[in-house]
C-alpha positions as a printed NumPy array, in Angstrom:
array([[   1.626, -135.107,  -15.282],
       [  -0.319, -134.814,  -12.052],
       [   2.836, -133.642,  -10.305],
       [   3.299, -130.957,  -12.914],
       [  -0.283, -129.762,  -12.472],
       [   0.258, -129.444,   -8.712],
       [   3.462, -127.484,   -9.295],
       [   1.776, -125.161,  -11.777],
       [  -1.101, -124.554,   -9.385],
       [   1.377, -123.717,   -6.631],
       [   3.327, -121.316,   -8.878],
       [   0.24 , -119.471,  -10.105],
       [  -1.051, -119.095,   -6.537],
       [   2.327, -117.778,   -5.458],
       [   2.424, -115.262,   -8.323],
       [  -1.113, -113.952,   -7.951],
       [  -0.771, -113.693,   -4.177],
       [   1.92 , -111.046,   -4.573],
       [   0.266, -107.758,   -5.614],
       [   3.598, -106.096,   -6.382],
       [   4.471, -108.834,   -8.857],
       [   1.123, -108.395,  -10.573],
       [   1.793, -104.675,  -10.96 ],
       [   5.229, -105.428,  -12.396],
       [   3.815, -107.982,  -14.794],
       [   0.836, -106.086,  -16.153],
       [   0.842, -102.38 ,  -15.275],
       [   4.468, -101.384,  -15.785],
       [   4.878, -102.789,  -19.328],
       [   1.575, -101.226,  -20.371],
       [   2.581,  -97.794,  -19.074],
       [   5.989,  -98.058,  -20.703],
       [   4.508,  -99.114,  -24.032],
       [   2.145,  -96.134,  -24.   ],
       [   4.601,  -93.49 ,  -22.784],
       [   7.929,  -94.414,  -24.385],
       [   6.945,  -94.17 ,  -28.082],
       [   5.347,  -90.785,  -27.399],
       [   8.454,  -89.404,  -25.692],
       [  11.311,  -91.055,  -27.563],
       [  11.573,  -90.728,  -31.311],
       [  14.123,  -90.544,  -34.081],
       [  13.092,  -87.118,  -35.296],
       [  15.305,  -84.162,  -34.403],
       [  13.326,  -80.952,  -34.154],
       [  13.542,  -77.583,  -32.415],
       [  17.21 ,  -77.171,  -33.252],
       [  18.306,  -73.819,  -31.86 ],
       [  19.782,  -71.615,  -34.561],
       [  21.928,  -68.516,  -34.105],
       [  22.072,  -66.304,  -37.196],
       [  24.777,  -63.805,  -38.102],
       [  23.468,  -61.779,  -41.02 ],
       [  26.056,  -59.336,  -42.365],
       [  24.08 ,  -58.655,  -45.54 ],
       [  20.58 ,  -57.884,  -44.218],
       [  19.101,  -58.103,  -47.713],
       [  15.806,  -59.364,  -49.066],
       [  17.344,  -62.72 ,  -49.986],
       [  18.779,  -63.305,  -46.535],
       [  15.409,  -62.568,  -44.957],
       [  13.766,  -65.082,  -47.302],
       [  16.412,  -67.662,  -46.525],
       [  16.033,  -67.262,  -42.756],
       [  12.264,  -67.361,  -43.127],
       [  12.443,  -70.657,  -45.038],
       [  14.731,  -72.166,  -42.411],
       [  12.567,  -71.215,  -39.438],
       [   9.312,  -72.187,  -41.174],
       [  10.627,  -75.706,  -41.895],
       [   9.653,  -76.819,  -38.382],
       [  13.106,  -78.199,  -37.61 ],
       [  14.769,  -74.985,  -36.472],
       [  14.031,  -72.396,  -33.85 ],
       [  15.641,  -68.969,  -34.219],
       [  17.407,  -68.575,  -30.929],
       [  19.265,  -65.33 ,  -31.599],
       [  19.989,  -62.819,  -34.322],
       [  23.55 ,  -61.681,  -33.782],
       [  25.712,  -58.826,  -34.977],
       [  28.95 ,  -60.84 ,  -35.012],
       [  30.198,  -64.414,  -35.129],
       [  31.787,  -64.086,  -31.682],
       [  28.441,  -63.134,  -30.22 ],
       [  26.794,  -66.176,  -31.824],
       [  29.636,  -68.398,  -30.65 ],
       [  28.851,  -67.411,  -27.062],
       [  25.368,  -68.877,  -27.631],
       [  26.908,  -72.224,  -28.58 ],
       [  29.284,  -72.133,  -25.635],
       [  26.384,  -71.586,  -23.262],
       [  24.351,  -74.363,  -24.991],
       [  21.656,  -71.904,  -26.044],
       [  22.301,  -72.588,  -29.738],
       [  23.11 ,  -75.761,  -31.696],
       [  24.065,  -74.204,  -35.033],
       [  25.411,  -70.906,  -36.322],
       [  24.498,  -69.669,  -39.779],
       [  26.778,  -66.826,  -40.902],
       [  25.776,  -64.929,  -44.052],
       [  28.543,  -62.715,  -45.498],
       [  28.395,  -59.133,  -46.793],
       [  27.205,  -58.839,  -50.378],
       [  25.377,  -62.182,  -50.282],
       [  22.499,  -61.094,  -52.528],
       [  24.689,  -59.027,  -54.872],
       [  27.215,  -61.804,  -55.463],
       [  24.469,  -64.371,  -55.909],
       [  22.787,  -62.274,  -58.628],
       [  25.927,  -61.048,  -60.419],
       [  28.307,  -63.961,  -60.062],
       [  25.864,  -66.834,  -59.515],
       [  27.752,  -68.015,  -56.477],
       [  28.279,  -67.157,  -52.851],
       [  29.521,  -68.912,  -49.73 ],
       [  27.858,  -69.08 ,  -46.349],
       [  29.268,  -70.569,  -43.18 ],
       [  27.649,  -73.122,  -40.876],
       [  29.104,  -73.969,  -37.454],
       [  27.671,  -76.929,  -35.562],
       [  27.791,  -77.807,  -31.873],
       [  28.936,  -81.41 ,  -32.326],
       [  28.745,  -82.589,  -28.707],
       [  25.544,  -84.412,  -29.63 ],
       [  26.768,  -86.093,  -32.819],
       [  23.336,  -87.229,  -34.   ],
       [  21.74 ,  -83.842,  -33.539],
       [  24.711,  -82.133,  -35.159],
       [  24.685,  -84.408,  -38.204],
       [  20.948,  -84.191,  -38.756],
       [  20.816,  -80.463,  -38.037],
       [  23.625,  -79.77 ,  -40.468],
       [  21.99 ,  -81.974,  -43.099],
       [  18.591,  -80.313,  -42.661],
       [  20.123,  -76.847,  -42.946],
       [  22.175,  -77.798,  -46.011],
       [  19.076,  -79.198,  -47.714],
       [  17.034,  -76.059,  -47.046],
       [  19.83 ,  -73.828,  -48.318],
       [  20.223,  -76.033,  -51.397],
       [  16.495,  -75.777,  -52.137],
       [  16.651,  -72.019,  -51.674],
       [  19.594,  -71.865,  -54.06 ],
       [  17.655,  -73.817,  -56.702],
       [  14.717,  -71.442,  -56.386],
       [  16.988,  -68.475,  -56.897],
       [  18.618,  -70.08 ,  -59.927],
       [  15.261,  -70.845,  -61.485],
       [  14.1  ,  -67.289,  -60.883],
       [  17.217,  -65.734,  -62.366],
       [  17.221,  -67.879,  -65.488],
       [  13.552,  -67.382,  -66.364],
       [  13.218,  -65.33 ,  -69.536],
       [  16.813,  -65.779,  -70.575],
       [  18.039,  -67.953,  -73.367],
       [  19.041,  -70.451,  -70.739],
       [  15.516,  -70.713,  -69.444],
       [  15.412,  -74.386,  -70.331],
       [  17.134,  -75.502,  -67.158],
       [  17.635,  -79.272,  -67.08 ],
       [  15.9  ,  -80.727,  -64.056],
       [  15.438,  -84.202,  -62.632],
       [  12.034,  -84.977,  -61.262],
       [  12.011,  -87.626,  -58.548],
       [   8.972,  -89.808,  -57.953],
       [   9.218,  -91.635,  -54.633],
       [   7.08 ,  -94.197,  -52.836],
       [   7.288,  -95.256,  -49.184],
       [   6.696,  -98.958,  -48.777],
       [   5.45 , -100.648,  -45.591],
       [   5.295,  -97.321,  -43.719],
       [   3.668,  -94.901,  -46.117],
       [   3.76 ,  -91.856,  -43.856],
       [   7.149,  -92.764,  -42.377],
       [   5.587,  -92.812,  -38.924],
       [   8.41 ,  -93.686,  -36.544],
       [   5.955,  -95.18 ,  -34.041],
       [   5.13 ,  -98.004,  -36.428],
       [   8.817,  -98.843,  -36.363],
       [   9.367,  -98.177,  -32.673],
       [   6.39 ,  -99.814,  -30.923],
       [   7.02 , -103.418,  -32.114],
       [  10.627, -103.158,  -30.936],
       [   9.646, -101.832,  -27.51 ],
       [   7.067, -104.577,  -27.117],
       [   9.731, -107.167,  -27.909],
       [  11.985, -105.709,  -25.22 ],
       [   9.255, -105.573,  -22.596],
       [   8.255, -109.188,  -23.153],
       [  11.907, -110.223,  -22.894],
       [  12.564, -108.193,  -19.747],
       [   9.506, -109.352,  -17.843],
       [   9.832, -112.999,  -18.818],
       [  13.543, -113.468,  -18.188],
       [  13.749, -111.316,  -15.043],
       [  10.81 , -112.991,  -13.345],
       [  12.082, -116.467,  -14.132],
       [  15.524, -115.72 ,  -12.734],
       [  14.268, -114.008,   -9.588],
       [  11.589, -116.566,   -8.846],
       [  14.019, -119.48 ,   -8.646],
       [  16.669, -117.506,   -6.767],
       [  14.008, -116.482,   -4.263],
       [  13.336, -120.173,   -3.65 ],
       [  17.032, -120.522,   -2.836],
       [  16.984, -117.591,   -0.433],
       [  13.978, -118.749,    1.553],
       [  15.172, -122.349,    1.499],
       [  12.134, -123.901,   -0.16 ],
       [  14.217, -125.189,   -3.049],
       [  16.052, -127.45 ,   -0.594],
       [  12.72 , -128.919,    0.449],
       [  11.72 , -129.456,   -3.176],
       [  15.039, -131.133,   -3.941],
       [  14.487, -133.779,   -1.282],
       [  11.018, -134.618,   -2.61 ],
       [  10.443, -137.231,   -5.365],
       [   9.635, -134.423,   -7.83 ],
       [  11.672, -134.979,  -10.963],
       [  13.988, -132.265,  -12.201],
       [  12.237, -131.697,  -15.501],
       [   8.873, -131.331,  -13.728],
       [  10.37 , -128.729,  -11.445],
       [  11.838, -126.765,  -14.359],
       [   8.641, -126.979,  -16.377],
       [   6.715, -125.87 ,  -13.318],
       [   8.902, -122.768,  -13.196],
       [   8.905, -122.001,  -16.916],
       [   5.292, -122.577,  -17.946],
       [   3.644, -119.933,  -15.669],
       [   5.953, -117.195,  -16.899],
       [   5.628, -118.401,  -20.475],
       [   1.849, -117.968,  -20.147],
       [   2.157, -114.573,  -18.44 ],
       [   4.62 , -113.316,  -21.056],
       [   2.147, -114.288,  -23.766],
       [  -0.558, -112.354,  -21.918],
       [   1.727, -109.304,  -21.811],
       [   2.399, -109.729,  -25.508],
       [  -1.336, -109.804,  -26.199],
       [  -1.902, -106.688,  -24.09 ],
       [   0.914, -104.984,  -25.996],
       [  -0.638, -105.811,  -29.356],
       [  -3.996, -104.483,  -28.164],
       [  -2.42 , -101.264,  -26.887],
       [  -0.569, -100.882,  -30.169],
       [  -3.871, -101.205,  -31.998],
       [  -5.897,  -98.927,  -29.704],
       [  -3.301,  -96.233,  -28.949],
       [  -1.204,  -96.137,  -32.118],
       [  -3.507,  -97.757,  -34.66 ],
       [  -0.975, -100.467,  -35.495],
       [  -2.579, -103.4  ,  -37.261],
       [  -0.236, -106.299,  -38.098],
       [   0.055, -106.667,  -41.86 ],
       [   1.115, -110.303,  -41.498],
       [  -0.348, -113.371,  -39.904],
       [  -1.007, -112.889,  -36.196],
       [  -0.695, -116.646,  -35.667],
       [   2.848, -116.49 ,  -37.016],
       [   3.678, -113.834,  -34.422],
       [   2.38 , -115.995,  -31.589],
       [   4.2  , -119.026,  -32.943],
       [   7.475, -117.135,  -32.974],
       [   6.844, -115.602,  -29.533],
       [   6.119, -119.035,  -28.129],
       [   9.487, -120.362,  -29.297],
       [  11.343, -117.166,  -28.456],
       [  10.035, -117.17 ,  -24.882],
       [  11.535, -120.607,  -24.36 ],
       [  14.9  , -119.029,  -25.122],
       [  14.281, -115.92 ,  -22.995],
       [  12.989, -117.894,  -20.016],
       [  15.8  , -120.403,  -20.448],
       [  18.236, -117.516,  -20.158],
       [  16.61 , -116.431,  -16.899],
       [  16.743, -120.019,  -15.674],
       [  20.421, -120.235,  -16.551],
       [  21.185, -117.036,  -14.612],
       [  19.319, -118.398,  -11.606],
       [  21.579, -121.454,  -11.506],
       [  24.628, -119.217,  -11.088],
       [  23.171, -116.65 ,   -8.67 ],
       [  22.631, -117.33 ,   -4.981],
       [  20.778, -114.114,   -4.154],
       [  18.264, -111.928,   -5.92 ],
       [  20.766, -109.047,   -5.951],
       [  23.264, -111.19 ,   -7.828],
       [  20.615, -112.263,  -10.307],
       [  19.487, -108.652,  -10.829],
       [  23.01 , -107.407,  -11.501],
       [  23.833, -110.217,  -13.911],
       [  20.552, -109.749,  -15.756],
       [  21.08 , -105.986,  -15.89 ],
       [  24.488, -106.471,  -17.506],
       [  23.18 , -108.736,  -20.24 ],
       [  19.986, -106.783,  -20.798],
       [  21.898, -103.571,  -21.431],
       [  23.884, -105.374,  -24.113],
       [  20.756, -106.974,  -25.58 ],
       [  18.89 , -103.657,  -25.711],
       [  21.664, -101.49 ,  -27.129],
       [  22.766, -104.132,  -29.639],
       [  19.315, -105.388,  -30.57 ],
       [  18.664, -102.968,  -33.41 ],
       [  15.964, -100.99 ,  -31.637],
       [  17.815,  -97.676,  -31.463],
       [  20.707,  -98.197,  -33.87 ],
       [  20.492, -100.083,  -37.174],
       [  22.642, -103.19 ,  -36.941],
       [  23.999, -102.502,  -40.435],
       [  25.439,  -99.218,  -39.134],
       [  27.396, -100.912,  -36.359],
       [  31.089, -101.848,  -36.708],
       [  31.775, -105.256,  -38.193],
       [  32.76 , -106.797,  -34.846],
       [  29.537, -105.487,  -33.277],
       [  27.454, -106.971,  -36.083],
       [  29.022, -110.359,  -35.331],
       [  28.213, -109.96 ,  -31.623],
       [  24.556, -109.212,  -32.422],
       [  24.241, -112.671,  -33.972],
       [  24.414, -114.004,  -30.395],
       [  21.704, -111.648,  -29.213],
       [  18.255, -113.332,  -29.244],
       [  16.487, -109.971,  -28.832],
       [  17.775, -108.97 ,  -32.247],
       [  15.82 , -111.764,  -33.935],
       [  12.652, -110.988,  -32.012],
       [  12.748, -107.306,  -32.983],
       [  13.429, -108.22 ,  -36.616],
       [  10.504, -110.641,  -36.781],
       [   8.151, -108.207,  -35.052],
       [   8.905, -105.518,  -37.608],
       [   8.884, -107.891,  -40.558],
       [   5.533, -109.473,  -39.725],
       [   3.763, -106.371,  -38.409],
       [   4.982, -103.864,  -40.99 ],
       [   5.843, -105.951,  -44.067],
       [   3.481, -108.869,  -43.67 ],
       [   6.337, -111.365,  -43.898],
       [   5.572, -115.063,  -44.016],
       [   7.056, -118.058,  -42.232],
       [   9.444, -118.548,  -45.118],
       [  10.709, -114.972,  -44.765],
       [  11.481, -115.378,  -41.057],
       [  12.775, -118.943,  -41.254],
       [  16.359, -117.956,  -40.416],
       [  15.209, -116.088,  -37.289],
       [  13.12 , -119.111,  -36.295],
       [  16.094, -121.416,  -36.566],
       [  18.226, -118.995,  -34.547],
       [  15.794, -118.798,  -31.602],
       [  15.256, -122.563,  -31.624],
       [  19.018, -123.004,  -31.278],
       [  19.036, -120.448,  -28.458],
       [  16.142, -122.188,  -26.701],
       [  17.776, -125.626,  -26.849],
       [  21.2  , -124.33 ,  -25.867],
       [  20.119, -122.103,  -22.963],
       [  17.626, -124.527,  -21.466],
       [  19.986, -127.458,  -21.91 ],
       [  22.811, -125.58 ,  -20.224],
       [  20.515, -124.466,  -17.415],
       [  19.288, -128.011,  -16.776],
       [  22.801, -129.412,  -16.74 ],
       [  24.035, -126.662,  -14.45 ],
       [  21.073, -127.064,  -12.148],
       [  21.752, -130.748,  -11.746],
       [  25.329, -130.04 ,  -10.745],
       [  24.39 , -127.581,   -8.032],
       [  21.298, -129.308,   -6.671]])
C-alpha cells in the first residue's frame, strides 16, 4: 500500500506540474459543456421558403402569413414563376418551394378541394424532412380552418372533430437541452478520462521512464492502479463540475438519486480508463495512441445515441451499439437525471459496464505483461 501511495503522489505531482494538462482537464470540458448545447440543437428553424403564388387571393395571403408567422420559415423570395423559384434552390438561397395554382381560393370554396405543390431541397435530408413536415402541418391546419368556416351555418355545421389532450412526461416543455446536456457530459468525461490514461502511459514509454519502473520491485498491479486512480479521481471532478454547470447554466436538477449517478460513473470510469490503458499497451508513441483513440471515439460518439436514436439505426448498427460503453452511460445519465430512474431500472446498464470494466482492464493487464 505504501508503494501505491508513493506512485499516486508521483502521478498527481506530474499532472499538476503541467499547466497545459490542467487546462485540458478542467477548462476545455467546461467551455464545451457551456457552448455546445447552446449552438447545437435538434430544432430546425429559419427554413428559407420561396413562394410562387399564381392566385394572389385573400386565402393565399392568409396561408403565407400563417407559414411565415410559425417561426420555422423565412420568406426568402416571392416569385412569378416556378423556374424563378427553382433558381433560388439551385443557388442554395431557398430550401423549399411552395407553388399555389391559379383559382386556389375559388376551387377551395366551390369544390372543397385544391392541390398545391411543395418542392424540397433534399441535400440535407433532416432539414428537408422536417421542413416538409412542418409545412404540411401548417397547410393542413389552414385547410381545417377553412373547412370549419365554410360549414358554419349550414346543415353540416356539426363537423365531427377529435380533441387531443396531450401530456409531456419527464421533459414538460420539451426542452432539448435537458436531453442534450447529460449526453454531452457523458462524452466529455469519457474523452478526458480515456485519452489522458492512454497518453500518460505512452508518454512514459517515449521518455523511457517506464523501462526504469519495470526494473524496480514495483508490482504490476500497483503500477496500473497508480496510473488509473489519478485519472479516475480527475474524471469524477470533471463530472461534478459538469453537473454544477448543468444546474447553474441550464437549470438541470437530477430527478433521480445523485448517489446512483456517482456509483454508475465510478464503475463506468473503470471501463473507460481500462480502454485507454488497453490502447496504451498497443501504441508505442503518443501519435499512434491519439489516432487509435480518435478512430474508436468517433464510433462511440456517433453510435452512442447522443445525436441519433439507437432505435432508428439499422438492425446491424443496433447490434454494434451493444459493444459501445458510451451508449450505456448516456442512457443512464438521461434515465436518472430526467426520469428519476432507480438502481433497478438501470441494472442492465450496470451489468454491461461491469463486464466492460473487467474485460478491458483484464485484457490490458495481460497485454501489458506480455510487452513489459
